[in-house]
mmCIF file with all atom_site columns, N, CA and C in Angstrom:
data_model
loop_
_atom_site.group_PDB
_atom_site.id
_atom_site.type_symbol
_atom_site.label_atom_id
_atom_site.label_alt_id
_atom_site.label_comp_id
_atom_site.label_asym_id
_atom_site.label_entity_id
_atom_site.label_seq_id
_atom_site.pdbx_PDB_ins_code
_atom_site.Cartn_x
_atom_site.Cartn_y
_atom_site.Cartn_z
_atom_site.occupancy
_atom_site.B_iso_or_equiv
_atom_site.pdbx_formal_charge
_atom_site.auth_seq_id
_atom_site.auth_comp_id
_atom_site.auth_asym_id
_atom_site.auth_atom_id
_atom_site.pdbx_PDB_model_num
ATOM 1   N N  . UNK A 1 1  ? -41.503 -1.214 25.404 1.00 0.00 ? 26 UNK A N  1
ATOM 2   C CA . UNK A 1 1  ? -40.890 -2.494 25.597 1.00 0.00 ? 26 UNK A CA 1
ATOM 3   C C  . UNK A 1 1  ? -39.373 -2.386 25.506 1.00 0.00 ? 26 UNK A C  1
ATOM 4   N N  . UNK A 1 2  ? -38.861 -1.704 24.493 1.00 0.00 ? 27 UNK A N  1
ATOM 5   C CA . UNK A 1 2  ? -37.415 -1.561 24.331 1.00 0.00 ? 27 UNK A CA 1
ATOM 6   C C  . UNK A 1 2  ? -36.817 -0.804 25.512 1.00 0.00 ? 27 UNK A C  1
ATOM 7   N N  . UNK A 1 3  ? -37.520 0.202  25.975 1.00 0.00 ? 28 UNK A N  1
ATOM 8   C CA . UNK A 1 3  ? -37.022 0.971  27.112 1.00 0.00 ? 28 UNK A CA 1
ATOM 9   C C  . UNK A 1 3  ? -36.854 0.081  28.338 1.00 0.00 ? 28 UNK A C  1
ATOM 10  N N  . UNK A 1 4  ? -37.820 -0.781 28.608 1.00 0.00 ? 29 UNK A N  1
ATOM 11  C CA . UNK A 1 4  ? -37.738 -1.668 29.768 1.00 0.00 ? 29 UNK A CA 1
ATOM 12  C C  . UNK A 1 4  ? -36.573 -2.635 29.635 1.00 0.00 ? 29 UNK A C  1
ATOM 13  N N  . UNK A 1 5  ? -36.338 -3.139 28.432 1.00 0.00 ? 30 UNK A N  1
ATOM 14  C CA . UNK A 1 5  ? -35.227 -4.055 28.212 1.00 0.00 ? 30 UNK A CA 1
ATOM 15  C C  . UNK A 1 5  ? -33.898 -3.338 28.457 1.00 0.00 ? 30 UNK A C  1
ATOM 16  N N  . UNK A 1 6  ? -33.772 -2.127 27.958 1.00 0.00 ? 31 UNK A N  1
ATOM 17  C CA . UNK A 1 6  ? -32.533 -1.361 28.147 1.00 0.00 ? 31 UNK A CA 1
ATOM 18  C C  . UNK A 1 6  ? -32.346 -1.026 29.622 1.00 0.00 ? 31 UNK A C  1
ATOM 19  N N  . UNK A 1 7  ? -33.431 -0.675 30.306 1.00 0.00 ? 32 UNK A N  1
ATOM 20  C CA . UNK A 1 7  ? -33.331 -0.329 31.723 1.00 0.00 ? 32 UNK A CA 1
ATOM 21  C C  . UNK A 1 7  ? -32.907 -1.512 32.590 1.00 0.00 ? 32 UNK A C  1
ATOM 22  N N  . UNK A 1 8  ? -33.097 -2.741 32.130 1.00 0.00 ? 33 UNK A N  1
ATOM 23  C CA . UNK A 1 8  ? -32.601 -3.892 32.897 1.00 0.00 ? 33 UNK A CA 1
ATOM 24  C C  . UNK A 1 8  ? -31.079 -3.909 32.907 1.00 0.00 ? 33 UNK A C  1
ATOM 25  N N  . UNK A 1 9  ? -30.458 -3.318 31.899 1.00 0.00 ? 34 UNK A N  1
ATOM 26  C CA . UNK A 1 9  ? -29.000 -3.266 31.820 1.00 0.00 ? 34 UNK A CA 1
ATOM 27  C C  . UNK A 1 9  ? -28.432 -1.977 32.395 1.00 0.00 ? 34 UNK A C  1
ATOM 28  N N  . UNK A 1 10 ? -29.173 -0.877 32.314 1.00 0.00 ? 35 UNK A N  1
ATOM 29  C CA . UNK A 1 10 ? -28.624 0.424  32.690 1.00 0.00 ? 35 UNK A CA 1
ATOM 30  C C  . UNK A 1 10 ? -29.186 0.975  33.990 1.00 0.00 ? 35 UNK A C  1
ATOM 31  N N  . UNK A 1 11 ? -30.332 0.519  34.403 1.00 0.00 ? 36 UNK A N  1
ATOM 32  C CA . UNK A 1 11 ? -31.040 1.141  35.511 1.00 0.00 ? 36 UNK A CA 1
ATOM 33  C C  . UNK A 1 11 ? -32.054 2.114  34.944 1.00 0.00 ? 36 UNK A C  1
ATOM 34  N N  . UNK A 1 12 ? -32.800 2.776  35.823 1.00 0.00 ? 37 UNK A N  1
ATOM 35  C CA . UNK A 1 12 ? -33.856 3.692  35.356 1.00 0.00 ? 37 UNK A CA 1
ATOM 36  C C  . UNK A 1 12 ? -33.306 4.842  34.507 1.00 0.00 ? 37 UNK A C  1
ATOM 37  N N  . UNK A 1 13 ? -34.043 5.191  33.471 1.00 0.00 ? 38 UNK A N  1
ATOM 38  C CA . UNK A 1 13 ? -33.674 6.292  32.580 1.00 0.00 ? 38 UNK A CA 1
ATOM 39  C C  . UNK A 1 13 ? -34.787 7.329  32.568 1.00 0.00 ? 38 UNK A C  1
ATOM 40  N N  . UNK A 1 14 ? -34.404 8.591  32.529 1.00 0.00 ? 39 UNK A N  1
ATOM 41  C CA . UNK A 1 14 ? -35.391 9.638  32.335 1.00 0.00 ? 39 UNK A CA 1
ATOM 42  C C  . UNK A 1 14 ? -35.777 9.654  30.858 1.00 0.00 ? 39 UNK A C  1
ATOM 43  N N  . UNK A 1 15 ? -36.817 10.366 30.541 1.00 0.00 ? 40 UNK A N  1
ATOM 44  C CA . UNK A 1 15 ? -37.253 10.456 29.142 1.00 0.00 ? 40 UNK A CA 1
ATOM 45  C C  . UNK A 1 15 ? -36.161 11.095 28.282 1.00 0.00 ? 40 UNK A C  1
ATOM 46  N N  . UNK A 1 16 ? -35.498 12.114 28.806 1.00 0.00 ? 41 UNK A N  1
ATOM 47  C CA . UNK A 1 16 ? -34.432 12.785 28.053 1.00 0.00 ? 41 UNK A CA 1
ATOM 48  C C  . UNK A 1 16 ? -33.238 11.851 27.853 1.00 0.00 ? 41 UNK A C  1
ATOM 49  N N  . UNK A 1 17 ? -32.869 11.107 28.887 1.00 0.00 ? 42 UNK A N  1
ATOM 50  C CA . UNK A 1 17 ? -31.763 10.157 28.764 1.00 0.00 ? 42 UNK A CA 1
ATOM 51  C C  . UNK A 1 17 ? -32.087 9.082  27.741 1.00 0.00 ? 42 UNK A C  1
ATOM 52  N N  . UNK A 1 18 ? -33.298 8.554  27.806 1.00 0.00 ? 43 UNK A N  1
ATOM 53  C CA . UNK A 1 18 ? -33.705 7.507  26.875 1.00 0.00 ? 43 UNK A CA 1
ATOM 54  C C  . UNK A 1 18 ? -33.655 8.024  25.438 1.00 0.00 ? 43 UNK A C  1
ATOM 55  N N  . UNK A 1 19 ? -34.156 9.231  25.221 1.00 0.00 ? 44 UNK A N  1
ATOM 56  C CA . UNK A 1 19 ? -34.149 9.807  23.876 1.00 0.00 ? 44 UNK A CA 1
ATOM 57  C C  . UNK A 1 19 ? -32.717 9.974  23.370 1.00 0.00 ? 44 UNK A C  1
ATOM 58  N N  . UNK A 1 20 ? -31.829 10.446 24.223 1.00 0.00 ? 45 UNK A N  1
ATOM 59  C CA . UNK A 1 20 ? -30.436 10.642 23.811 1.00 0.00 ? 45 UNK A CA 1
ATOM 60  C C  . UNK A 1 20 ? -29.741 9.308  23.556 1.00 0.00 ? 45 UNK A C  1
ATOM 61  N N  . UNK A 1 21 ? -29.978 8.328  24.425 1.00 0.00 ? 46 UNK A N  1
ATOM 62  C CA . UNK A 1 21 ? -29.395 6.995  24.234 1.00 0.00 ? 46 UNK A CA 1
ATOM 63  C C  . UNK A 1 21 ? -29.866 6.401  22.916 1.00 0.00 ? 46 UNK A C  1
ATOM 64  N N  . UNK A 1 22 ? -31.148 6.507  22.625 1.00 0.00 ? 47 UNK A N  1
ATOM 65  C CA . UNK A 1 22 ? -31.678 5.943  21.387 1.00 0.00 ? 47 UNK A CA 1
ATOM 66  C C  . UNK A 1 22 ? -31.127 6.671  20.162 1.00 0.00 ? 47 UNK A C  1
ATOM 67  N N  . UNK A 1 23 ? -30.944 7.979  20.263 1.00 0.00 ? 48 UNK A N  1
ATOM 68  C CA . UNK A 1 23 ? -30.365 8.733  19.160 1.00 0.00 ? 48 UNK A CA 1
ATOM 69  C C  . UNK A 1 23 ? -28.926 8.274  18.910 1.00 0.00 ? 48 UNK A C  1
ATOM 70  N N  . UNK A 1 24 ? -28.144 8.142  19.989 1.00 0.00 ? 49 UNK A N  1
ATOM 71  C CA . UNK A 1 24 ? -26.759 7.676  19.854 1.00 0.00 ? 49 UNK A CA 1
ATOM 72  C C  . UNK A 1 24 ? -26.704 6.262  19.288 1.00 0.00 ? 49 UNK A C  1
ATOM 73  N N  . UNK A 1 25 ? -27.547 5.383  19.802 1.00 0.00 ? 50 UNK A N  1
ATOM 74  C CA . UNK A 1 25 ? -27.552 3.992  19.347 1.00 0.00 ? 50 UNK A CA 1
ATOM 75  C C  . UNK A 1 25 ? -27.974 3.903  17.884 1.00 0.00 ? 50 UNK A C  1
ATOM 76  N N  . UNK A 1 26 ? -28.978 4.656  17.500 1.00 0.00 ? 51 UNK A N  1
ATOM 77  C CA . UNK A 1 26 ? -29.437 4.645  16.111 1.00 0.00 ? 51 UNK A CA 1
ATOM 78  C C  . UNK A 1 26 ? -28.343 5.127  15.175 1.00 0.00 ? 51 UNK A C  1
ATOM 79  N N  . UNK A 1 27 ? -27.666 6.188  15.552 1.00 0.00 ? 52 UNK A N  1
ATOM 80  C CA . UNK A 1 27 ? -26.569 6.707  14.737 1.00 0.00 ? 52 UNK A CA 1
ATOM 81  C C  . UNK A 1 27 ? -25.450 5.674  14.628 1.00 0.00 ? 52 UNK A C  1
ATOM 82  N N  . UNK A 1 28 ? -25.109 5.047  15.745 1.00 0.00 ? 53 UNK A N  1
ATOM 83  C CA . UNK A 1 28 ? -24.062 4.021  15.741 1.00 0.00 ? 53 UNK A CA 1
ATOM 84  C C  . UNK A 1 28 ? -24.424 2.871  14.815 1.00 0.00 ? 53 UNK A C  1
ATOM 85  N N  . UNK A 1 29 ? -25.654 2.412  14.906 1.00 0.00 ? 54 UNK A N  1
ATOM 86  C CA . UNK A 1 29 ? -26.098 1.299  14.066 1.00 0.00 ? 54 UNK A CA 1
ATOM 87  C C  . UNK A 1 29 ? -26.080 1.697  12.595 1.00 0.00 ? 54 UNK A C  1
ATOM 88  N N  . UNK A 1 30 ? -26.554 2.887  12.286 1.00 0.00 ? 55 UNK A N  1
ATOM 89  C CA . UNK A 1 30 ? -26.586 3.327  10.896 1.00 0.00 ? 55 UNK A CA 1
ATOM 90  C C  . UNK A 1 30 ? -25.182 3.439  10.316 1.00 0.00 ? 55 UNK A C  1
ATOM 91  N N  . UNK A 1 31 ? -24.278 4.023  11.047 1.00 0.00 ? 56 UNK A N  1
ATOM 92  C CA . UNK A 1 31 ? -22.935 4.255  10.529 1.00 0.00 ? 56 UNK A CA 1
ATOM 93  C C  . UNK A 1 31 ? -22.123 2.966  10.477 1.00 0.00 ? 56 UNK A C  1
ATOM 94  N N  . UNK A 1 32 ? -22.127 2.211  11.553 1.00 0.00 ? 57 UNK A N  1
ATOM 95  C CA . UNK A 1 32 ? -21.230 1.068  11.650 1.00 0.00 ? 57 UNK A CA 1
ATOM 96  C C  . UNK A 1 32 ? -21.801 -0.241 11.153 1.00 0.00 ? 57 UNK A C  1
ATOM 97  N N  . UNK A 1 33 ? -23.086 -0.342 10.998 1.00 0.00 ? 58 UNK A N  1
ATOM 98  C CA . UNK A 1 33 ? -23.659 -1.624 10.639 1.00 0.00 ? 58 UNK A CA 1
ATOM 99  C C  . UNK A 1 33 ? -24.394 -1.607 9.300  1.00 0.00 ? 58 UNK A C  1
ATOM 100 N N  . UNK A 1 34 ? -25.230 -0.629 9.092  1.00 0.00 ? 59 UNK A N  1
ATOM 101 C CA . UNK A 1 34 ? -26.010 -0.603 7.859  1.00 0.00 ? 59 UNK A CA 1
ATOM 102 C C  . UNK A 1 34 ? -25.136 -0.368 6.633  1.00 0.00 ? 59 UNK A C  1
ATOM 103 N N  . UNK A 1 35 ? -24.044 0.367  6.805  1.00 0.00 ? 60 UNK A N  1
ATOM 104 C CA . UNK A 1 35 ? -23.144 0.611  5.679  1.00 0.00 ? 60 UNK A CA 1
ATOM 105 C C  . UNK A 1 35 ? -22.489 -0.672 5.194  1.00 0.00 ? 60 UNK A C  1
ATOM 106 N N  . UNK A 1 36 ? -22.397 -1.676 6.057  1.00 0.00 ? 61 UNK A N  1
ATOM 107 C CA . UNK A 1 36 ? -21.762 -2.931 5.684  1.00 0.00 ? 61 UNK A CA 1
ATOM 108 C C  . UNK A 1 36 ? -22.777 -4.012 5.346  1.00 0.00 ? 61 UNK A C  1
ATOM 109 N N  . UNK A 1 37 ? -24.056 -3.674 5.291  1.00 0.00 ? 62 UNK A N  1
ATOM 110 C CA . UNK A 1 37 ? -25.090 -4.620 4.914  1.00 0.00 ? 62 UNK A CA 1
ATOM 111 C C  . UNK A 1 37 ? -25.396 -5.646 5.983  1.00 0.00 ? 62 UNK A C  1
ATOM 112 N N  . UNK A 1 38 ? -25.049 -5.369 7.212  1.00 0.00 ? 63 UNK A N  1
ATOM 113 C CA . UNK A 1 38 ? -25.277 -6.311 8.305  1.00 0.00 ? 63 UNK A CA 1
ATOM 114 C C  . UNK A 1 38 ? -26.560 -5.942 9.042  1.00 0.00 ? 63 UNK A C  1
ATOM 115 N N  . UNK A 1 39 ? -27.346 -6.932 9.412  1.00 0.00 ? 64 UNK A N  1
ATOM 116 C CA . UNK A 1 39 ? -28.576 -6.709 10.181 1.00 0.00 ? 64 UNK A CA 1
ATOM 117 C C  . UNK A 1 39 ? -28.222 -6.685 11.663 1.00 0.00 ? 64 UNK A C  1
ATOM 118 N N  . UNK A 1 40 ? -28.970 -5.907 12.429 1.00 0.00 ? 65 UNK A N  1
ATOM 119 C CA . UNK A 1 40 ? -28.748 -5.799 13.864 1.00 0.00 ? 65 UNK A CA 1
ATOM 120 C C  . UNK A 1 40 ? -29.918 -6.447 14.589 1.00 0.00 ? 65 UNK A C  1
ATOM 121 N N  . UNK A 1 41 ? -29.614 -7.441 15.421 1.00 0.00 ? 66 UNK A N  1
ATOM 122 C CA . UNK A 1 41 ? -30.656 -8.124 16.187 1.00 0.00 ? 66 UNK A CA 1
ATOM 123 C C  . UNK A 1 41 ? -31.059 -7.271 17.382 1.00 0.00 ? 66 UNK A C  1
ATOM 124 N N  . UNK A 1 42 ? -32.155 -7.651 18.021 1.00 0.00 ? 67 UNK A N  1
ATOM 125 C CA . UNK A 1 42 ? -32.625 -6.924 19.199 1.00 0.00 ? 67 UNK A CA 1
ATOM 126 C C  . UNK A 1 42 ? -31.583 -6.972 20.308 1.00 0.00 ? 67 UNK A C  1
ATOM 127 N N  . UNK A 1 43 ? -30.978 -8.128 20.532 1.00 0.00 ? 68 UNK A N  1
ATOM 128 C CA . UNK A 1 43 ? -29.975 -8.238 21.600 1.00 0.00 ? 68 UNK A CA 1
ATOM 129 C C  . UNK A 1 43 ? -28.762 -7.363 21.312 1.00 0.00 ? 68 UNK A C  1
ATOM 130 N N  . UNK A 1 44 ? -28.356 -7.280 20.041 1.00 0.00 ? 69 UNK A N  1
ATOM 131 C CA . UNK A 1 44 ? -27.243 -6.397 19.678 1.00 0.00 ? 69 UNK A CA 1
ATOM 132 C C  . UNK A 1 44 ? -27.629 -4.936 19.882 1.00 0.00 ? 69 UNK A C  1
ATOM 133 N N  . UNK A 1 45 ? -28.845 -4.577 19.520 1.00 0.00 ? 70 UNK A N  1
ATOM 134 C CA . UNK A 1 45 ? -29.306 -3.201 19.684 1.00 0.00 ? 70 UNK A CA 1
ATOM 135 C C  . UNK A 1 45 ? -29.339 -2.809 21.160 1.00 0.00 ? 70 UNK A C  1
ATOM 136 N N  . UNK A 1 46 ? -29.749 -3.725 22.028 1.00 0.00 ? 71 UNK A N  1
ATOM 137 C CA . UNK A 1 46 ? -29.776 -3.450 23.463 1.00 0.00 ? 71 UNK A CA 1
ATOM 138 C C  . UNK A 1 46 ? -28.357 -3.254 23.986 1.00 0.00 ? 71 UNK A C  1
ATOM 139 N N  . UNK A 1 47 ? -27.431 -4.098 23.557 1.00 0.00 ? 72 UNK A N  1
ATOM 140 C CA . UNK A 1 47 ? -26.032 -3.961 23.982 1.00 0.00 ? 72 UNK A CA 1
ATOM 141 C C  . UNK A 1 47 ? -25.439 -2.639 23.504 1.00 0.00 ? 72 UNK A C  1
ATOM 142 N N  . UNK A 1 48 ? -25.752 -2.244 22.281 1.00 0.00 ? 73 UNK A N  1
ATOM 143 C CA . UNK A 1 48 ? -25.266 -0.971 21.748 1.00 0.00 ? 73 UNK A CA 1
ATOM 144 C C  . UNK A 1 48 ? -25.847 0.189  22.550 1.00 0.00 ? 73 UNK A C  1
ATOM 145 N N  . UNK A 1 49 ? -27.132 0.136  22.852 1.00 0.00 ? 74 UNK A N  1
ATOM 146 C CA . UNK A 1 49 ? -27.771 1.199  23.634 1.00 0.00 ? 74 UNK A CA 1
ATOM 147 C C  . UNK A 1 49 ? -27.180 1.281  25.035 1.00 0.00 ? 74 UNK A C  1
ATOM 148 N N  . UNK A 1 50 ? -26.906 0.135  25.653 1.00 0.00 ? 75 UNK A N  1
ATOM 149 C CA . UNK A 1 50 ? -26.292 0.132  26.985 1.00 0.00 ? 75 UNK A CA 1
ATOM 150 C C  . UNK A 1 50 ? -24.902 0.746  26.923 1.00 0.00 ? 75 UNK A C  1
ATOM 151 N N  . UNK A 1 51 ? -24.149 0.421  25.890 1.00 0.00 ? 76 UNK A N  1
ATOM 152 C CA . UNK A 1 51 ? -22.825 1.019  25.719 1.00 0.00 ? 76 UNK A CA 1
ATOM 153 C C  . UNK A 1 51 ? -22.908 2.513  25.507 1.00 0.00 ? 76 UNK A C  1
ATOM 154 N N  . UNK A 1 52 ? -23.890 2.966  24.752 1.00 0.00 ? 77 UNK A N  1
ATOM 155 C CA . UNK A 1 52 ? -24.091 4.398  24.533 1.00 0.00 ? 77 UNK A CA 1
ATOM 156 C C  . UNK A 1 52 ? -24.438 5.102  25.833 1.00 0.00 ? 77 UNK A C  1
ATOM 157 N N  . UNK A 1 53 ? -25.245 4.449  26.684 1.00 0.00 ? 78 UNK A N  1
ATOM 158 C CA . UNK A 1 53 ? -25.588 5.036  27.971 1.00 0.00 ? 78 UNK A CA 1
ATOM 159 C C  . UNK A 1 53 ? -24.335 5.192  28.824 1.00 0.00 ? 78 UNK A C  1
ATOM 160 N N  . UNK A 1 54 ? -23.478 4.183  28.849 1.00 0.00 ? 79 UNK A N  1
ATOM 161 C CA . UNK A 1 54 ? -22.239 4.251  29.626 1.00 0.00 ? 79 UNK A CA 1
ATOM 162 C C  . UNK A 1 54 ? -21.359 5.384  29.122 1.00 0.00 ? 79 UNK A C  1
ATOM 163 N N  . UNK A 1 55 ? -21.203 5.482  27.801 1.00 0.00 ? 80 UNK A N  1
ATOM 164 C CA . UNK A 1 55 ? -20.393 6.545  27.214 1.00 0.00 ? 80 UNK A CA 1
ATOM 165 C C  . UNK A 1 55 ? -20.991 7.911  27.527 1.00 0.00 ? 80 UNK A C  1
ATOM 166 N N  . UNK A 1 56 ? -22.319 8.031  27.429 1.00 0.00 ? 81 UNK A N  1
ATOM 167 C CA . UNK A 1 56 ? -22.995 9.289  27.724 1.00 0.00 ? 81 UNK A CA 1
ATOM 168 C C  . UNK A 1 56 ? -22.811 9.673  29.179 1.00 0.00 ? 81 UNK A C  1
ATOM 169 N N  . UNK A 1 57 ? -22.865 8.694  30.076 1.00 0.00 ? 82 UNK A N  1
ATOM 170 C CA . UNK A 1 57 ? -22.701 8.954  31.496 1.00 0.00 ? 82 UNK A CA 1
ATOM 171 C C  . UNK A 1 57 ? -21.291 9.436  31.819 1.00 0.00 ? 82 UNK A C  1
ATOM 172 N N  . UNK A 1 58 ? -20.314 8.842  31.178 1.00 0.00 ? 83 UNK A N  1
ATOM 173 C CA . UNK A 1 58 ? -18.928 9.271  31.390 1.00 0.00 ? 83 UNK A CA 1
ATOM 174 C C  . UNK A 1 58 ? -18.722 10.710 30.943 1.00 0.00 ? 83 UNK A C  1
ATOM 175 N N  . UNK A 1 59 ? -19.363 11.080 29.855 1.00 0.00 ? 84 UNK A N  1
ATOM 176 C CA . UNK A 1 59 ? -19.239 12.447 29.360 1.00 0.00 ? 84 UNK A CA 1
ATOM 177 C C  . UNK A 1 59 ? -19.885 13.461 30.283 1.00 0.00 ? 84 UNK A C  1
ATOM 178 N N  . UNK A 1 60 ? -20.936 13.068 30.973 1.00 0.00 ? 85 UNK A N  1
ATOM 179 C CA . UNK A 1 60 ? -21.649 13.980 31.881 1.00 0.00 ? 85 UNK A CA 1
ATOM 180 C C  . UNK A 1 60 ? -20.835 14.260 33.126 1.00 0.00 ? 85 UNK A C  1
ATOM 181 N N  . UNK A 1 61 ? -20.002 13.305 33.539 1.00 0.00 ? 86 UNK A N  1
ATOM 182 C CA . UNK A 1 61 ? -19.217 13.456 34.767 1.00 0.00 ? 86 UNK A CA 1
ATOM 183 C C  . UNK A 1 61 ? -18.043 14.374 34.534 1.00 0.00 ? 86 UNK A C  1
ATOM 184 N N  . UNK A 1 62 ? -17.424 14.278 33.382 1.00 0.00 ? 87 UNK A N  1
ATOM 185 C CA . UNK A 1 62 ? -16.181 15.021 33.109 1.00 0.00 ? 87 UNK A CA 1
ATOM 186 C C  . UNK A 1 62 ? -16.422 16.483 32.910 1.00 0.00 ? 87 UNK A C  1
#
């Protein structure tokens, strides 16, 4: 379900891309949000994952 929601923002993802995006998003949430005691909603998590995909894509091109 989460993969389909993220793919509406990013387009189709391979299994490897999805795994990497989720790893990046999870790390981002843990470092930047959980340390401050803030909860992350589903919509925020999707936005973070989409941003991670964009950042990951830029790194692949360079």
